[in-house]
Short mmCIF file of N, CA, C and O in Angstrom, two decimals:
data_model
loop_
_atom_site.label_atom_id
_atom_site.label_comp_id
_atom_site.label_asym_id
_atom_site.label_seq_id
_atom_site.Cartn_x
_atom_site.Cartn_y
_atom_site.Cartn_z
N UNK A 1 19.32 25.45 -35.12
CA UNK A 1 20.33 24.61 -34.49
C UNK A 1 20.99 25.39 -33.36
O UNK A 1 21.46 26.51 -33.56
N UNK A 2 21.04 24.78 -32.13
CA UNK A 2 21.88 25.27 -31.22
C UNK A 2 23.26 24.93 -30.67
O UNK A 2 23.37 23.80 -30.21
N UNK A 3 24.40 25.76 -30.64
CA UNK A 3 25.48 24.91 -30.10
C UNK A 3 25.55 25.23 -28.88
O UNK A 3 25.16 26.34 -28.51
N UNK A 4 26.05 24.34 -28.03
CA UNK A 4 26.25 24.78 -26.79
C UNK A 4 27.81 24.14 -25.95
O UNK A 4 28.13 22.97 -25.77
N UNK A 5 28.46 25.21 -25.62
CA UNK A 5 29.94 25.21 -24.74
C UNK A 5 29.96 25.22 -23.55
O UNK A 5 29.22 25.97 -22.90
N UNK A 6 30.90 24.29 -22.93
CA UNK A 6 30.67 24.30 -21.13
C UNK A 6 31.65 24.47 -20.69
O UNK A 6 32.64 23.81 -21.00
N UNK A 7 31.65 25.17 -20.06
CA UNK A 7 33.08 25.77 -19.62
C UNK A 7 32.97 26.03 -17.84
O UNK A 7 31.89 26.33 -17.35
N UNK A 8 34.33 25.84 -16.89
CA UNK A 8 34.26 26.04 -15.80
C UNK A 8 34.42 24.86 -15.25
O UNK A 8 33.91 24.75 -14.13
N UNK A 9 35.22 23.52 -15.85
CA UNK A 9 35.95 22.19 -14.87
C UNK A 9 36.78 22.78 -14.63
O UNK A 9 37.07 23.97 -14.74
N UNK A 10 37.46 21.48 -14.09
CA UNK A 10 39.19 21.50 -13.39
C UNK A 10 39.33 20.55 -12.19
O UNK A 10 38.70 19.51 -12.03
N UNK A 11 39.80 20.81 -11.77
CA UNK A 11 41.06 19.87 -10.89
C UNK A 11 40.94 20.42 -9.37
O UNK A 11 41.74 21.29 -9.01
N UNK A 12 39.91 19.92 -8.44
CA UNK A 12 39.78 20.69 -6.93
C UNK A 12 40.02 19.90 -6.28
O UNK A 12 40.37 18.83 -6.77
N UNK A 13 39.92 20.08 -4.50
CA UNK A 13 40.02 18.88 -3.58
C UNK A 13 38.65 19.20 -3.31
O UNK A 13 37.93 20.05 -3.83
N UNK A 14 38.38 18.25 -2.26
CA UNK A 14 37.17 18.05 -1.88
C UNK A 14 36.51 19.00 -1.06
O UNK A 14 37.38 19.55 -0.39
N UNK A 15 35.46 19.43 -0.80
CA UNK A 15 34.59 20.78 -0.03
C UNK A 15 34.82 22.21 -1.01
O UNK A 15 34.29 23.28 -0.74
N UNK A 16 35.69 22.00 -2.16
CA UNK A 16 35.21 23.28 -3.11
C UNK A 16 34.37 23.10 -3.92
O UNK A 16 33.76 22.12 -4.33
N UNK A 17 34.36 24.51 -4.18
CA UNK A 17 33.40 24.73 -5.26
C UNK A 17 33.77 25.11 -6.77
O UNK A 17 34.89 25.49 -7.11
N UNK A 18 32.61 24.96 -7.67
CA UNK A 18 32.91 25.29 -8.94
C UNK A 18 31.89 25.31 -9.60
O UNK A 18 31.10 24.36 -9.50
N UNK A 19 31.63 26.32 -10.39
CA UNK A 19 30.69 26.67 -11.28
C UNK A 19 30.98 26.76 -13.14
O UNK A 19 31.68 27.33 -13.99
N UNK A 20 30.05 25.91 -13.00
CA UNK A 20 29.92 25.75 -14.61
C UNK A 20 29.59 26.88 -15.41
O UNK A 20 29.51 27.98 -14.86
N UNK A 21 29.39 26.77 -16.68
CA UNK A 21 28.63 27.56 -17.48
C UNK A 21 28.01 26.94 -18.80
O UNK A 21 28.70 26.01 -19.22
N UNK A 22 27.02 27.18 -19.46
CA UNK A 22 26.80 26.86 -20.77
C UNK A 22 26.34 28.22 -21.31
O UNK A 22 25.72 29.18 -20.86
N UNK A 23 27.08 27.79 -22.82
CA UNK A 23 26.92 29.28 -23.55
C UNK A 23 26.17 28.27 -24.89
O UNK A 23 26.39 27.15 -25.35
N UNK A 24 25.30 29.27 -25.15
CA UNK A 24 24.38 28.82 -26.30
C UNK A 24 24.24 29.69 -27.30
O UNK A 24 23.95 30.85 -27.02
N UNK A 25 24.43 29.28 -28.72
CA UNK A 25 24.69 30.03 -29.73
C UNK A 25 23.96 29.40 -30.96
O UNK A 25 23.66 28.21 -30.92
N UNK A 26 23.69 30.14 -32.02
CA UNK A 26 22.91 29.85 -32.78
C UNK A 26 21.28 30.35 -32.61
O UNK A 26 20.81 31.09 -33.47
N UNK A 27 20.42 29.89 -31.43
CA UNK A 27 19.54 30.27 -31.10
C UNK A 27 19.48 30.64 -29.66
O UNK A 27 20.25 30.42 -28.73
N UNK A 28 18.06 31.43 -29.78
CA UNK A 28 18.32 32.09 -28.06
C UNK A 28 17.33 30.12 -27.24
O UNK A 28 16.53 29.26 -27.61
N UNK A 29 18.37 30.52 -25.78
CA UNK A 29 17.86 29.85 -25.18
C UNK A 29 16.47 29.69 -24.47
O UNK A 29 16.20 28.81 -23.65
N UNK A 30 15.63 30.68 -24.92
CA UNK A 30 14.27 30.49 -23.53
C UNK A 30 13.52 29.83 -24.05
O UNK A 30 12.51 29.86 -23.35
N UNK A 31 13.27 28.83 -25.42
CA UNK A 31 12.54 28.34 -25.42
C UNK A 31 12.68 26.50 -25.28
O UNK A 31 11.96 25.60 -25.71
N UNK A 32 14.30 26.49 -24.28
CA UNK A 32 14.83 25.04 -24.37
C UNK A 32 14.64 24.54 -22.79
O UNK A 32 15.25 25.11 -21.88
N UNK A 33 13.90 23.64 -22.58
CA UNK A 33 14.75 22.78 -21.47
C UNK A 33 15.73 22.79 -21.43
O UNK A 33 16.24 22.81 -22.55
N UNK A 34 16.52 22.78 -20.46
CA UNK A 34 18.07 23.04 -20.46
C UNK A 34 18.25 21.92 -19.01
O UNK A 34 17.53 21.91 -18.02
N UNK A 35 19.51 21.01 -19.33
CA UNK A 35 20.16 20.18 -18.20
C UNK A 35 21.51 19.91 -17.94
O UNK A 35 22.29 19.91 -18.90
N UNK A 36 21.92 19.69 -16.76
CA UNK A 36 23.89 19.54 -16.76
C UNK A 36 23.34 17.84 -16.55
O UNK A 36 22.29 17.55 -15.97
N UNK A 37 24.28 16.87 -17.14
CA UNK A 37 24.67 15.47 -17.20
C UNK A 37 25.78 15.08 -16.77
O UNK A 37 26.69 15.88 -16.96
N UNK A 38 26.08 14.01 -16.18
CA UNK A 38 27.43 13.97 -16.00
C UNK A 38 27.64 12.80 -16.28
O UNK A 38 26.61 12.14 -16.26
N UNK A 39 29.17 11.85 -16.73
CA UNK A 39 29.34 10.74 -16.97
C UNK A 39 30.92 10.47 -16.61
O UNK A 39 31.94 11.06 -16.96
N UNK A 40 30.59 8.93 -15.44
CA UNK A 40 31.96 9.38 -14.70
C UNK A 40 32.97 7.76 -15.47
O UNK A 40 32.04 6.97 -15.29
N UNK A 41 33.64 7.22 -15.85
CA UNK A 41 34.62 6.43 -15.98
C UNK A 41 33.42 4.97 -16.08
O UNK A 41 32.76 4.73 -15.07
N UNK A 42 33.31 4.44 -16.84
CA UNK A 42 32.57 2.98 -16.73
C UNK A 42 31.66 2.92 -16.39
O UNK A 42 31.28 1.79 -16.10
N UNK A 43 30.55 4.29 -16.15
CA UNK A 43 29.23 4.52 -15.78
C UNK A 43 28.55 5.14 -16.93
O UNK A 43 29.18 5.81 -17.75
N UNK A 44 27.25 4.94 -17.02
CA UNK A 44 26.16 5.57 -17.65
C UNK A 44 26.22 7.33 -17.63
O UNK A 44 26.79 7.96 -16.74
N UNK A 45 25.60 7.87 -18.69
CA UNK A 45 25.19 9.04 -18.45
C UNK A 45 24.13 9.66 -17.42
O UNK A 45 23.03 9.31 -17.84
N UNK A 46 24.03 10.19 -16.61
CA UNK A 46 23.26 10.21 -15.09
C UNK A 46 22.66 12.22 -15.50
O UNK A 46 23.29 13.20 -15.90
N UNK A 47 21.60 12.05 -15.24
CA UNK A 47 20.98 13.54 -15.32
C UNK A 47 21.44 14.05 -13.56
O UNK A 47 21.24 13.27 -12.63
N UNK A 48 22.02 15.31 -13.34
CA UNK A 48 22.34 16.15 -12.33
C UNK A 48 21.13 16.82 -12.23
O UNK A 48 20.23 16.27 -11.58
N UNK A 49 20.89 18.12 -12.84
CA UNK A 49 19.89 19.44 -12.92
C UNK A 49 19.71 19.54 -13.99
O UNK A 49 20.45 19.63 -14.97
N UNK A 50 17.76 19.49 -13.71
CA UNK A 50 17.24 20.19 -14.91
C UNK A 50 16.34 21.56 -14.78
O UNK A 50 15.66 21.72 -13.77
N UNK A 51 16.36 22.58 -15.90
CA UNK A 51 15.58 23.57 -15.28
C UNK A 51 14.92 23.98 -16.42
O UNK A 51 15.59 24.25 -17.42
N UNK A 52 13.20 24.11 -16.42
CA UNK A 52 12.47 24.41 -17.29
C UNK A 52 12.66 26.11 -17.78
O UNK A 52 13.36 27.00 -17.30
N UNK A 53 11.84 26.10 -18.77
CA UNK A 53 12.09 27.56 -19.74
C UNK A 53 12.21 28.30 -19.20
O UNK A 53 13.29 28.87 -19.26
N UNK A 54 10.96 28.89 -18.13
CA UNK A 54 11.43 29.81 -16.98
C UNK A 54 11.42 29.89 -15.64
O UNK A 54 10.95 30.73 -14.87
N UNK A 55 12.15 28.67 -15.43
CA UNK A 55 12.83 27.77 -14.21
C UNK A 55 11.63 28.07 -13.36
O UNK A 55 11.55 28.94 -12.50
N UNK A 56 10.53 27.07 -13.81
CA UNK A 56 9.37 27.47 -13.10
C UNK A 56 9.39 25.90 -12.66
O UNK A 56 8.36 25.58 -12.08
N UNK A 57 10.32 24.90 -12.81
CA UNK A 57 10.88 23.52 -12.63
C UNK A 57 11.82 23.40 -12.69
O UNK A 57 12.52 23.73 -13.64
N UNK A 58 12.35 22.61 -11.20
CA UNK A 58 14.16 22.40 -11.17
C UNK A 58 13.83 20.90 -10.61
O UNK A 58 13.04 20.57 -9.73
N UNK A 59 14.62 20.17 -11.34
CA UNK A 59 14.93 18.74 -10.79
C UNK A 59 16.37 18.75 -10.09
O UNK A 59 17.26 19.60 -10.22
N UNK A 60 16.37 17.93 -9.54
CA UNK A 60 18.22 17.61 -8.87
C UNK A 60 18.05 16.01 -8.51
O UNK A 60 17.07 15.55 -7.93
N UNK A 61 18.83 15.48 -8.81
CA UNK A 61 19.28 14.21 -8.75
C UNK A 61 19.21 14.23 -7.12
O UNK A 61 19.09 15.30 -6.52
N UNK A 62 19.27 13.34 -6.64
CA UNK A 62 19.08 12.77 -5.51
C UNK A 62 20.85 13.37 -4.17
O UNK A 62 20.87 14.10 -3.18
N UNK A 63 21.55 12.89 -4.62
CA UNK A 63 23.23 12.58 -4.49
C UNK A 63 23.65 14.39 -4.73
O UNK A 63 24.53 14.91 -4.04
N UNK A 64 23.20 14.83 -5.35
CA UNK A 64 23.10 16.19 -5.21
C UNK A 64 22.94 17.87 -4.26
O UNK A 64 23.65 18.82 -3.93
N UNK A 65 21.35 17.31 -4.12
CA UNK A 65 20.22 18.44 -3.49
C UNK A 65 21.07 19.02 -2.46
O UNK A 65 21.77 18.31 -1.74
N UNK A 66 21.05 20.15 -2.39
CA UNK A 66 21.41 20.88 -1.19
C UNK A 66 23.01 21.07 -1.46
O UNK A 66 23.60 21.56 -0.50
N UNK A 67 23.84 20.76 -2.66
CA UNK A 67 25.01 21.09 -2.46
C UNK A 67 25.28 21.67 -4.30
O UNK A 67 26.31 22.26 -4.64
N UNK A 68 24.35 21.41 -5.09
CA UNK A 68 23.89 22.19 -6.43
C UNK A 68 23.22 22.61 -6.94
O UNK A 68 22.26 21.86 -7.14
N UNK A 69 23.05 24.17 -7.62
CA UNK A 69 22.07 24.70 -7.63
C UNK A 69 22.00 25.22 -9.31
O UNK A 69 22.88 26.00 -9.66
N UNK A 70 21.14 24.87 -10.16
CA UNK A 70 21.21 25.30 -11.70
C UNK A 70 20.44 26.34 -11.85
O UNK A 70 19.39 26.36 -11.21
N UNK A 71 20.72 27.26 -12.57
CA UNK A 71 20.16 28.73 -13.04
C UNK A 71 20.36 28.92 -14.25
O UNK A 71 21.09 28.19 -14.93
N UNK A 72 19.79 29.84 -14.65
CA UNK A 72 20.08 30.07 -16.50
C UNK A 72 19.91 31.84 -16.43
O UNK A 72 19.25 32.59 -15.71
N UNK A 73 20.61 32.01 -17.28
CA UNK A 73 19.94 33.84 -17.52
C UNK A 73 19.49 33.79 -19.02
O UNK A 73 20.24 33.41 -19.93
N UNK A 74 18.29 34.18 -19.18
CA UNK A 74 18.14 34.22 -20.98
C UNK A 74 18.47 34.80 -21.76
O UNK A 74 18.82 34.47 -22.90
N UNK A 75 18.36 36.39 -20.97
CA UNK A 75 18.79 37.22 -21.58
C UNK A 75 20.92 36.94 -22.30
O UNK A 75 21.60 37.29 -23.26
N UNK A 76 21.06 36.19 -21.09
CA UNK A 76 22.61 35.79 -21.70
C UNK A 76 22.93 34.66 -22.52
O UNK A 76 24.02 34.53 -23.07
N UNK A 77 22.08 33.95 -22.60
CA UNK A 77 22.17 32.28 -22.79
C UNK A 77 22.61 31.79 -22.75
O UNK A 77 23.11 31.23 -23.73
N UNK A 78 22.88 31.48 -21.26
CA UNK A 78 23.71 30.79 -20.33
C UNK A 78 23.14 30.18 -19.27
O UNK A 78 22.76 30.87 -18.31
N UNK A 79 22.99 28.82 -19.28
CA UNK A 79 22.71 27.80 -18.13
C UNK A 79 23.80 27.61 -16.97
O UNK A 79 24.74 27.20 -17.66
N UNK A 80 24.24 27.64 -15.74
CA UNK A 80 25.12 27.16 -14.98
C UNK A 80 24.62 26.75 -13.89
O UNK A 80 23.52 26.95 -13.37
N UNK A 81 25.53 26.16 -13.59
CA UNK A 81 25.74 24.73 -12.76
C UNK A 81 26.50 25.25 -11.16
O UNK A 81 27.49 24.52 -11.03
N UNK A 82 26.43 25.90 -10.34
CA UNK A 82 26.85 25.88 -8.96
C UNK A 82 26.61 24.64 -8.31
O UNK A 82 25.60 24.08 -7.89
N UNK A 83 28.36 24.23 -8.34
CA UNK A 83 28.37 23.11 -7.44
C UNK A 83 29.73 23.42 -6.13
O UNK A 83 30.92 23.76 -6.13
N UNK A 84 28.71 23.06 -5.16
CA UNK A 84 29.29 23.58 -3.64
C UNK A 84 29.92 22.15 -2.96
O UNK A 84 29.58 21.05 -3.40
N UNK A 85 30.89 22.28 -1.82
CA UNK A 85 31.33 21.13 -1.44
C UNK A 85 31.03 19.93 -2.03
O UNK A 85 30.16 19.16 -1.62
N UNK A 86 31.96 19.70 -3.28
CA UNK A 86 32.37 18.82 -3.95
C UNK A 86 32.53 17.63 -3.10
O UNK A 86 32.57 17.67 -1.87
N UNK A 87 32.64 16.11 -4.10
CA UNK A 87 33.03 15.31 -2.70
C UNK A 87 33.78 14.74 -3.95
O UNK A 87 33.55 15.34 -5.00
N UNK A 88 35.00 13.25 -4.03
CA UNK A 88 35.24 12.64 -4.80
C UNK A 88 34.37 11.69 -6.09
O UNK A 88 34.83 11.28 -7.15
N UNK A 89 32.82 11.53 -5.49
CA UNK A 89 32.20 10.53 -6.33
C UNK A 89 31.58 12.08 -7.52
O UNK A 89 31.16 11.78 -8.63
N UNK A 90 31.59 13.45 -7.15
CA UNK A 90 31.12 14.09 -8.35
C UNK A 90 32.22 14.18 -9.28
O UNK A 90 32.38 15.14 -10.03
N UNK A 91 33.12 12.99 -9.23
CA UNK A 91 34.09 13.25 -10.30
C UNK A 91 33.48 12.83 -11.85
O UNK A 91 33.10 11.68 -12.08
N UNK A 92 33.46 13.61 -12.59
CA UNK A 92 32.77 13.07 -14.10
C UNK A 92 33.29 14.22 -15.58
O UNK A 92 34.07 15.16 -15.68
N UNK A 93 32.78 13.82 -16.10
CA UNK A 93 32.20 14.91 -17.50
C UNK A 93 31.18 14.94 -17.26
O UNK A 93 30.28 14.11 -17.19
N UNK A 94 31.35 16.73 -17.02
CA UNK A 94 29.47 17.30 -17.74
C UNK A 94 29.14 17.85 -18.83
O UNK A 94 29.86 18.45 -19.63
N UNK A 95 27.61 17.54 -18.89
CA UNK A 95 27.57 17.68 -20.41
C UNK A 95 26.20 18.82 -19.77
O UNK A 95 25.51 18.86 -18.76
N UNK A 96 26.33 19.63 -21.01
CA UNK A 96 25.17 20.92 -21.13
C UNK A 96 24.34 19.80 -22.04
O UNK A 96 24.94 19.05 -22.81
N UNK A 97 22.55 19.76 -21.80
CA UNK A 97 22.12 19.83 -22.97
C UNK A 97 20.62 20.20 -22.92
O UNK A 97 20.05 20.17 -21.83
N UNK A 98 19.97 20.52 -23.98
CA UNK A 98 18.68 20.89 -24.24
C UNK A 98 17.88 19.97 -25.21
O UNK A 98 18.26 19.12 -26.01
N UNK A 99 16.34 20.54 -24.77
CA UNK A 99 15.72 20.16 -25.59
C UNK A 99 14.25 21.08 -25.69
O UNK A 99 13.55 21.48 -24.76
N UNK A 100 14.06 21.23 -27.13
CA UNK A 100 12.61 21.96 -27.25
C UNK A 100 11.56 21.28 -27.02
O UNK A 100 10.91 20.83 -27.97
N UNK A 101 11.17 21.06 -25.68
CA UNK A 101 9.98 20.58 -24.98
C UNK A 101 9.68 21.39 -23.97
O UNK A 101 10.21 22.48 -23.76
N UNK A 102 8.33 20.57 -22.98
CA UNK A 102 8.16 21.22 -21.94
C UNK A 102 8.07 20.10 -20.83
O UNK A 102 8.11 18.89 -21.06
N UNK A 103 7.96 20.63 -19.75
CA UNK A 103 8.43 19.76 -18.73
C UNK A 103 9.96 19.15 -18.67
O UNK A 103 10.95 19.25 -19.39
N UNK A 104 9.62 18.37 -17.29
CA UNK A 104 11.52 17.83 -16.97
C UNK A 104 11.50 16.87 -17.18
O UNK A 104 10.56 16.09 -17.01
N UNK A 105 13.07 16.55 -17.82
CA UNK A 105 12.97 14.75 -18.41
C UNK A 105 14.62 14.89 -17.81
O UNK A 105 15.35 15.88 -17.68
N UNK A 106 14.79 13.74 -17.57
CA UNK A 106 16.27 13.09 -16.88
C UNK A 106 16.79 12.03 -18.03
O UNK A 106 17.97 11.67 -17.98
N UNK A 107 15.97 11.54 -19.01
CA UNK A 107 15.95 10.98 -19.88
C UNK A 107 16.76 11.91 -21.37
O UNK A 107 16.27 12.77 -22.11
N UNK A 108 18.45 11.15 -21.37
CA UNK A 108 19.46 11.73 -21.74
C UNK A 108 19.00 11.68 -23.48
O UNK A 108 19.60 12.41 -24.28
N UNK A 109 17.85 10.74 -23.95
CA UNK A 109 17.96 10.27 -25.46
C UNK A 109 16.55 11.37 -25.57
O UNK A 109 15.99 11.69 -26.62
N UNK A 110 16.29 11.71 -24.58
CA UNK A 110 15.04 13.16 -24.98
C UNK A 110 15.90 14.16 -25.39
O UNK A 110 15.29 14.74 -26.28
N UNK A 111 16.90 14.66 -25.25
CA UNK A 111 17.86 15.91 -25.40
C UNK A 111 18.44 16.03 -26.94
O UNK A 111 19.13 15.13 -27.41
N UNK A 112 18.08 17.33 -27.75
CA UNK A 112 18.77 16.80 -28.76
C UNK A 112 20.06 16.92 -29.18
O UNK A 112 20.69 16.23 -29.97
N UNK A 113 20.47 18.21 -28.34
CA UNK A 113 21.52 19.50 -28.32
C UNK A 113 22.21 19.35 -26.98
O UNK A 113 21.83 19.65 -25.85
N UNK A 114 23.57 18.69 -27.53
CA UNK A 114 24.50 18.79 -26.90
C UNK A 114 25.73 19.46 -26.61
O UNK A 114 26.21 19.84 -27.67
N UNK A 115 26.82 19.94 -25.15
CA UNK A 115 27.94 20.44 -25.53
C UNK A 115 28.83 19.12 -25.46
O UNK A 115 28.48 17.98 -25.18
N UNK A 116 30.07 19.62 -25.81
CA UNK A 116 31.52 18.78 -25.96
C UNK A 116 31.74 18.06 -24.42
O UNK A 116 32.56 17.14 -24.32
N UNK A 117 30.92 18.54 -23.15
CA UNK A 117 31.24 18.22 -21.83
C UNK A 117 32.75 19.35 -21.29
O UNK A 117 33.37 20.17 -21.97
N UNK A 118 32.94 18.93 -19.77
CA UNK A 118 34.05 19.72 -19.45
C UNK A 118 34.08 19.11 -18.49
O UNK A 118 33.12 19.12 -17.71
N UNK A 119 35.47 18.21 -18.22
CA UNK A 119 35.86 17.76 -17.38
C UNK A 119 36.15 18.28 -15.57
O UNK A 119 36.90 19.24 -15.40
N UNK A 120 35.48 17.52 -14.21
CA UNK A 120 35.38 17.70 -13.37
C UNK A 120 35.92 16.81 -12.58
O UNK A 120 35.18 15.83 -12.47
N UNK A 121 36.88 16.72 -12.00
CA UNK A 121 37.79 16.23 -11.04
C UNK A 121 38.18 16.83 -9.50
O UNK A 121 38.75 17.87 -9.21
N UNK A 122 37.63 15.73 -8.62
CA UNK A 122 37.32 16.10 -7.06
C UNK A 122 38.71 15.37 -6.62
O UNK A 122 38.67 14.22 -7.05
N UNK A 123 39.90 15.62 -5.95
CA UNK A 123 40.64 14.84 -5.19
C UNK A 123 40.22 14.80 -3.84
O UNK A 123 39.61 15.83 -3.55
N UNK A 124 40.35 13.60 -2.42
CA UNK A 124 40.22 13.47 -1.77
C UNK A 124 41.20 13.89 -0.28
O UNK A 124 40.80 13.57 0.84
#
């Protein structure tokens, strides 16, 4: 069983930055798909970044590319989330989560291992 904690929201204006983290405990991470999710007020859960075991595959959502970048260290087991010039619509909860597969899935009901999320708020 893995737990996993996300840590690194808050409260910015728009064009900052902020970096996430996921900490994974219980088991080591290199043998998980690992993804940040986000879910903003009356919307669906939406896949951001996903990055295979040894980020030999990175997905990015569309609304994204070029302003977030996901990494993991294994040795730490820790997934994060660098997100650069924020705008108001990345306002959401993100959620860390994994899954013991291979390949990238954006598909939130493939994941089995979830964190609590950590709230992200862009003012304009």
């Amino acid at each position: 069983q893995v737990q996993l904690v996300e840590s690194g929201g808050g409260l910015v204006q728009a064009g900052a930055s902020l970096r996430l983290s996921c900490k994974a405990s219980g088991r080591t991470l290199g043998p998980y798909v690992m993804a940040w999710f986000r879910q903003a007020p009356g919307k669906e859960r939406e896949s951001v970044a996903v990055i295979t075991q040894s980020a030999g595959s990175i997905y990015y959502t569309d609304s994204v590319k070029g302003r977030f970048t996901i990494s993991r260290d294994n040795a730490r087991n820790t997934v994060y989330l660098q997100m650069n010039s924020l705008k108001p619509e990345d306002t959401a909860v993100y959620y860390c989560a994994g899954r013991l597969s291979v390949g990238v899935s954006v598909n939130p009901q493939l994941y089995n291992y979830w964190g609590q999320g950590t709230q992200v708020t862009v003012s304009s």
